[in-house]
Structures are given as structure tokens and as C-alpha cells.
PDB file of C-alpha atoms in Angstrom:
ATOM      1  CA  MET H  18     -32.433  10.101  -0.860  1.00 95.00           C
ATOM      2  CA  ARG H  19     -30.200   7.024  -0.845  1.00 97.00           C
ATOM      3  CA  LEU H  20     -27.096   7.080   1.380  1.00 98.00           C
ATOM      4  CA  PHE H  21     -24.362   4.473   1.016  1.00 97.00           C
ATOM      5  CA  LEU H  22     -22.520   3.892   4.297  1.00 98.00           C
ATOM      6  CA  ASP H  23     -18.865   2.890   4.197  1.00 95.00           C
ATOM      7  CA  THR H  24     -17.377   0.559   6.811  1.00 94.00           C
ATOM      8  CA  SER H  25     -15.865   3.489   8.704  1.00 94.00           C
ATOM      9  CA  VAL H  26     -19.326   5.009   9.220  1.00 97.00           C
ATOM     10  CA  LEU H  27     -20.827   1.678  10.289  1.00 97.00           C
ATOM     11  CA  LEU H  28     -18.026   1.164  12.811  1.00 96.00           C
ATOM     12  CA  ALA H  29     -18.310   4.693  14.188  1.00 96.00           C
ATOM     13  CA  ALA H  30     -22.083   4.348  14.553  1.00 97.00           C
ATOM     14  CA  ALA H  31     -21.726   0.965  16.253  1.00 96.00           C
ATOM     15  CA  GLY H  32     -19.021   2.230  18.587  1.00 95.00           C
ATOM     16  CA  SER H  33     -20.721   5.383  19.800  1.00 93.00           C
ATOM     17  CA  ALA H  34     -24.321   6.386  20.403  1.00 91.00           C
ATOM     18  CA  ARG H  35     -23.217   9.977  19.833  1.00 90.00           C
ATOM     19  CA  GLY H  36     -21.739  11.544  16.766  1.00 94.00           C
ATOM     20  CA  ALA H  37     -22.751  12.195  13.208  1.00 97.00           C
ATOM     21  CA  SER H  38     -22.535   8.570  12.042  1.00 97.00           C
ATOM     22  CA  ARG H  39     -25.103   7.345  14.565  1.00 96.00           C
ATOM     23  CA  PHE H  40     -27.228  10.473  14.071  1.00 96.00           C
ATOM     24  CA  VAL H  41     -27.533   9.763  10.341  1.00 97.00           C
ATOM     25  CA  ILE H  42     -28.752   6.256  11.110  1.00 97.00           C
ATOM     26  CA  THR H  43     -31.193   7.261  13.842  1.00 95.00           C
ATOM     27  CA  GLN H  44     -32.657  10.085  11.735  1.00 94.00           C
ATOM     28  CA  ALA H  45     -32.907   8.151   8.461  1.00 95.00           C
ATOM     29  CA  ALA H  46     -36.513   7.010   8.820  1.00 91.00           C
ATOM     30  CA  THR H  47     -37.694  10.440   9.965  1.00 93.00           C
ATOM     31  CA  GLN H  48     -35.897  12.192   7.111  1.00 95.00           C
ATOM     32  CA  GLY H  49     -36.831   9.678   4.415  1.00 95.00           C
ATOM     33  CA  TRP H  50     -33.227   8.612   3.832  1.00 97.00           C
ATOM     34  CA  GLU H  51     -32.643   5.079   2.589  1.00 98.00           C
ATOM     35  CA  LEU H  52     -29.525   3.600   4.164  1.00 98.00           C
ATOM     36  CA  VAL H  53     -27.571   1.143   2.035  1.00 98.00           C
ATOM     37  CA  SER H  54     -24.271  -0.641   2.465  1.00 97.00           C
ATOM     38  CA  SER H  55     -22.750  -3.791   1.055  1.00 95.00           C
ATOM     39  CA  ASP H  56     -22.091  -7.289   2.264  1.00 94.00           C
ATOM     40  CA  TYR H  57     -18.398  -6.382   1.782  1.00 92.00           C
ATOM     41  CA  CYS H  58     -18.700  -3.464   4.244  1.00 94.00           C
ATOM     42  CA  GLU H  59     -20.772  -5.544   6.669  1.00 95.00           C
ATOM     43  CA  GLU H  60     -18.155  -8.289   6.764  1.00 94.00           C
ATOM     44  CA  GLU H  61     -15.376  -5.735   7.284  1.00 93.00           C
ATOM     45  CA  THR H  62     -17.434  -4.092  10.045  1.00 96.00           C
ATOM     46  CA  ARG H  63     -18.025  -7.380  11.876  1.00 94.00           C
ATOM     47  CA  ARG H  64     -14.303  -8.212  11.636  1.00 94.00           C
ATOM     48  CA  ASN H  65     -13.329  -4.898  13.228  1.00 95.00           C
ATOM     49  CA  LEU H  66     -15.997  -4.419  15.918  1.00 94.00           C
ATOM     50  CA  ALA H  67     -13.723  -5.658  18.702  1.00 92.00           C
ATOM     51  CA  LYS H  68     -11.163  -2.976  17.813  1.00 93.00           C
ATOM     52  CA  VAL H  69     -13.768  -0.254  18.335  1.00 90.00           C
ATOM     53  CA  GLY H  70     -14.715  -1.159  21.899  1.00 86.00           C
ATOM     54  CA  ALA H  71     -16.592  -3.531  24.137  1.00 85.00           C
ATOM     55  CA  SER H  72     -20.012  -2.029  23.434  1.00 90.00           C
ATOM     56  CA  ALA H  73     -19.595  -1.952  19.641  1.00 93.00           C
ATOM     57  CA  ALA H  74     -21.174  -5.396  19.132  1.00 93.00           C
ATOM     58  CA  ARG H  75     -24.316  -4.223  20.964  1.00 94.00           C
ATOM     59  CA  GLY H  76     -24.269  -1.001  18.963  1.00 95.00           C
ATOM     60  CA  TRP H  77     -24.019  -2.987  15.738  1.00 96.00           C
ATOM     61  CA  LYS H  78     -27.083  -5.049  16.681  1.00 95.00           C
ATOM     62  CA  THR H  79     -28.952  -1.788  17.242  1.00 94.00           C
ATOM     63  CA  ILE H  80     -28.071  -0.153  13.920  1.00 95.00           C
ATOM     64  CA  ALA H  81     -27.770  -3.135  11.547  1.00 96.00           C
ATOM     65  CA  PRO H  82     -31.536  -3.518  10.947  1.00 96.00           C
ATOM     66  CA  SER H  83     -31.671   0.073   9.648  1.00 96.00           C
ATOM     67  CA  VAL H  84     -29.209  -0.592   6.826  1.00 97.00           C
ATOM     68  CA  ARG H  85     -30.184  -2.484   3.668  1.00 97.00           C
ATOM     69  CA  LEU H  86     -27.318  -4.602   2.395  1.00 96.00           C
ATOM     70  CA  VAL H  87     -26.595  -5.139  -1.279  1.00 94.00           C
ATOM     71  CA  ARG H  88     -24.094  -7.458  -2.898  1.00 90.00           C
ATOM     72  CA  ALA H  89     -20.740  -5.855  -3.534  1.00 82.00           C
ATOM     73  CA  SER H  90     -20.084  -5.001  -7.167  1.00 64.00           C
ATOM     74  CA  VAL H  91     -16.624  -5.157  -8.657  1.00 57.00           C
ATOM     75  CA  ALA H  92     -17.333  -4.104 -12.228  1.00 54.00           C
ATOM     76  CA  LEU H  93     -18.411  -0.738 -13.575  1.00 55.00           C
ATOM     77  CA  ASP H  94     -19.446   0.264 -17.078  1.00 60.00           C
ATOM     78  CA  LYS H  95     -17.453   3.517 -16.761  1.00 58.00           C
ATOM     79  CA  PRO H  96     -13.768   4.145 -16.172  1.00 51.00           C
ATOM     80  CA  LEU H  97     -12.763   4.615 -12.539  1.00 54.00           C
ATOM     81  CA  VAL H  98      -9.228   5.574 -11.643  1.00 53.00           C
ATOM     82  CA  PHE H  99      -8.947   4.890  -7.942  1.00 51.00           C
ATOM     83  CA  PRO H 100      -5.689   3.467  -6.591  1.00 54.00           C
ATOM     84  CA  LYS H 101      -7.055   1.977  -3.345  1.00 52.00           C
ATOM     85  CA  ALA H 102      -7.944  -1.583  -4.343  1.00 52.00           C
ATOM     86  CA  LYS H 103      -9.636  -2.408  -1.024  1.00 62.00           C
ATOM     87  CA  ASP H 104     -11.929   0.626  -1.328  1.00 69.00           C
ATOM     88  CA  ARG H 105     -12.732   0.247  -5.022  1.00 75.00           C
ATOM     89  CA  PRO H 106     -15.663  -2.162  -4.347  1.00 83.00           C
ATOM     90  CA  VAL H 107     -17.173   0.434  -1.992  1.00 86.00           C
ATOM     91  CA  VAL H 108     -17.264   3.144  -4.666  1.00 86.00           C
ATOM     92  CA  ILE H 109     -18.407   0.774  -7.405  1.00 86.00           C
ATOM     93  CA  THR H 110     -21.158  -0.723  -5.225  1.00 90.00           C
ATOM     94  CA  ALA H 111     -22.366   2.736  -4.164  1.00 93.00           C
ATOM     95  CA  LEU H 112     -22.609   3.686  -7.840  1.00 90.00           C
ATOM     96  CA  ALA H 113     -24.334   0.397  -8.723  1.00 90.00           C
ATOM     97  CA  ALA H 114     -26.818   0.932  -5.868  1.00 94.00           C
ATOM     98  CA  ARG H 115     -27.614   4.338  -7.366  1.00 94.00           C
ATOM     99  CA  ALA H 116     -26.758   6.077  -4.109  1.00 97.00           C
ATOM    100  CA  ASP H 117     -26.940   9.840  -3.987  1.00 97.00           C
ATOM    101  CA  TRP H 118     -24.239  10.055  -1.335  1.00 97.00           C
ATOM    102  CA  LEU H 119     -21.305   7.924  -0.196  1.00 95.00           C
ATOM    103  CA  LEU H 120     -20.693   8.648   3.467  1.00 96.00           C
ATOM    104  CA  THR H 121     -17.231   7.786   4.744  1.00 93.00           C
ATOM    105  CA  LEU H 122     -14.847   8.860   7.476  1.00 92.00           C
ATOM    106  CA  ASP H 123     -11.889   7.768   5.357  1.00 85.00           C
ATOM    107  CA  GLU H 124     -11.121  11.203   3.955  1.00 70.00           C
ATOM    108  CA  GLY H 125      -7.542  10.355   2.994  1.00 66.00           C
ATOM    109  CA  ASP H 126      -8.499   7.566   0.629  1.00 65.00           C
ATOM    110  CA  PHE H 127     -11.796   8.857  -0.703  1.00 61.00           C
ATOM    111  CA  HIS H 128     -11.759  12.662  -0.641  1.00 55.00           C
ATOM    112  CA  THR H 129      -8.089  13.107  -1.455  1.00 56.00           C
ATOM    113  CA  LYS H 130      -8.043  10.589  -4.298  1.00 55.00           C
ATOM    114  CA  LEU H 131     -11.581  10.941  -5.716  1.00 57.00           C
ATOM    115  CA  GLY H 132     -12.635  14.415  -4.665  1.00 61.00           C
ATOM    116  CA  ARG H 133     -16.155  15.251  -3.556  1.00 74.00           C
ATOM    117  CA  GLU H 134     -18.066  13.616  -6.398  1.00 71.00           C
ATOM    118  CA  VAL H 135     -17.716  10.786  -8.889  1.00 81.00           C
ATOM    119  CA  TYR H 136     -20.335  10.199 -11.618  1.00 80.00           C
ATOM    120  CA  GLY H 137     -22.904  12.180  -9.642  1.00 87.00           C
ATOM    121  CA  LEU H 138     -22.232  10.290  -6.404  1.00 90.00           C
ATOM    122  CA  ARG H 139     -21.442  12.871  -3.742  1.00 93.00           C
ATOM    123  CA  ILE H 140     -18.778  11.904  -1.208  1.00 91.00           C
ATOM    124  CA  ALA H 141     -18.774  13.353   2.305  1.00 93.00           C
ATOM    125  CA  THR H 142     -18.287  12.574   5.953  1.00 94.00           C
ATOM    126  CA  PRO H 143     -21.515  12.133   7.919  1.00 96.00           C
ATOM    127  CA  GLY H 144     -20.856  15.501   9.568  1.00 95.00           C
ATOM    128  CA  GLU H 145     -20.426  17.258   6.226  1.00 92.00           C
ATOM    129  CA  PHE H 146     -23.585  15.620   4.916  1.00 95.00           C
ATOM    130  CA  LEU H 147     -25.580  16.739   7.966  1.00 95.00           C
ATOM    131  CA  LEU H 148     -24.248  20.300   7.715  1.00 93.00           C
ATOM    132  CA  GLU H 149     -25.339  20.457   4.094  1.00 92.00           C
ATOM    133  CA  GLN H 150     -28.783  19.153   4.988  1.00 93.00           C
ATOM    134  CA  ARG H 151     -29.060  21.799   7.713  1.00 92.00           C
ATOM    135  CA  ALA H 152     -27.955  24.536   5.272  1.00 92.00           C
ATOM    136  CA  ARG H 153     -30.716  23.395   2.891  1.00 88.00           C
ATOM    137  CA  GLY H 154     -33.260  23.626   5.708  1.00 86.00           C
ATOM    138  CA  ILE H 155     -33.853  19.867   5.760  1.00 81.00           C
ATOM    139  CA  LEU H 156     -32.702  19.353   9.369  1.00 77.00           C
TER     140      LEU H 156
END
């Protein structure tokens, strides 16, 4: 299963060794989850690490090797009505990477405006994703 991690998830995982974001990353290899993000999200993460806390840079060095980066895509062969210009490359790149899930903590921009799925790409917080995996007996 391929999981696309938004900047908010990368920052949360870098900033705290506890919580669903870090748990997804630490369990990925055991569960057979492929973690993907984009160079766009990586750059945004690096820019904002200092805002998360003093230990976030060390946390980033710990988790970064677990995430495969792909080039951000800005074009899609399907219509996408999504008003948040800064988040549009995240959705388009997740679709281009053929991710099964887009994990984000930005519920206001993603869930409210896109819903829980777009073109088969499921959208959830890391906590929601983990709860669903537990309900399916995977965790």
C-alpha cells in the first residue's frame, strides 16, 4: 500500500516521537507500506522545522530516509476543482504517484474542500488511517 505524506504529517513526525504521524513512519516497513512524498513537501518541511521545535531537525534526520521523494507534479489529465493553490501540487502529485492514501493533518483544506476521496485516492489523517487499519485487523 502506497501512502503519500503531506508536509503537515512530515512536520508532526519530525517534531514528536509520539503520535500517529511518527507511528505510521516507524511501522511502514513492518506493515509493507511504501511512504512517498514530494520534493515540494520536503522543501516546505525543511523551511518550517524551526517552527516545530528544537528537536525537529534531529527528528527529520531520523524519518527522512524512510520516505521516498518524487518530483512534484502540477498537471493532471483529469479535472480537479480545488481552491487551495498551495495544496494543489500535493493532491496532483499523490495522484501521479499512484498513492492509495493521502495522509494530512490539514483537515480544513483537504477534507472540507475535497472530501474523503478523489479519483480513488483516500484522504485521511494519520490517526484515521491507523484506526481503519486496526478495524480491518491489519494492526
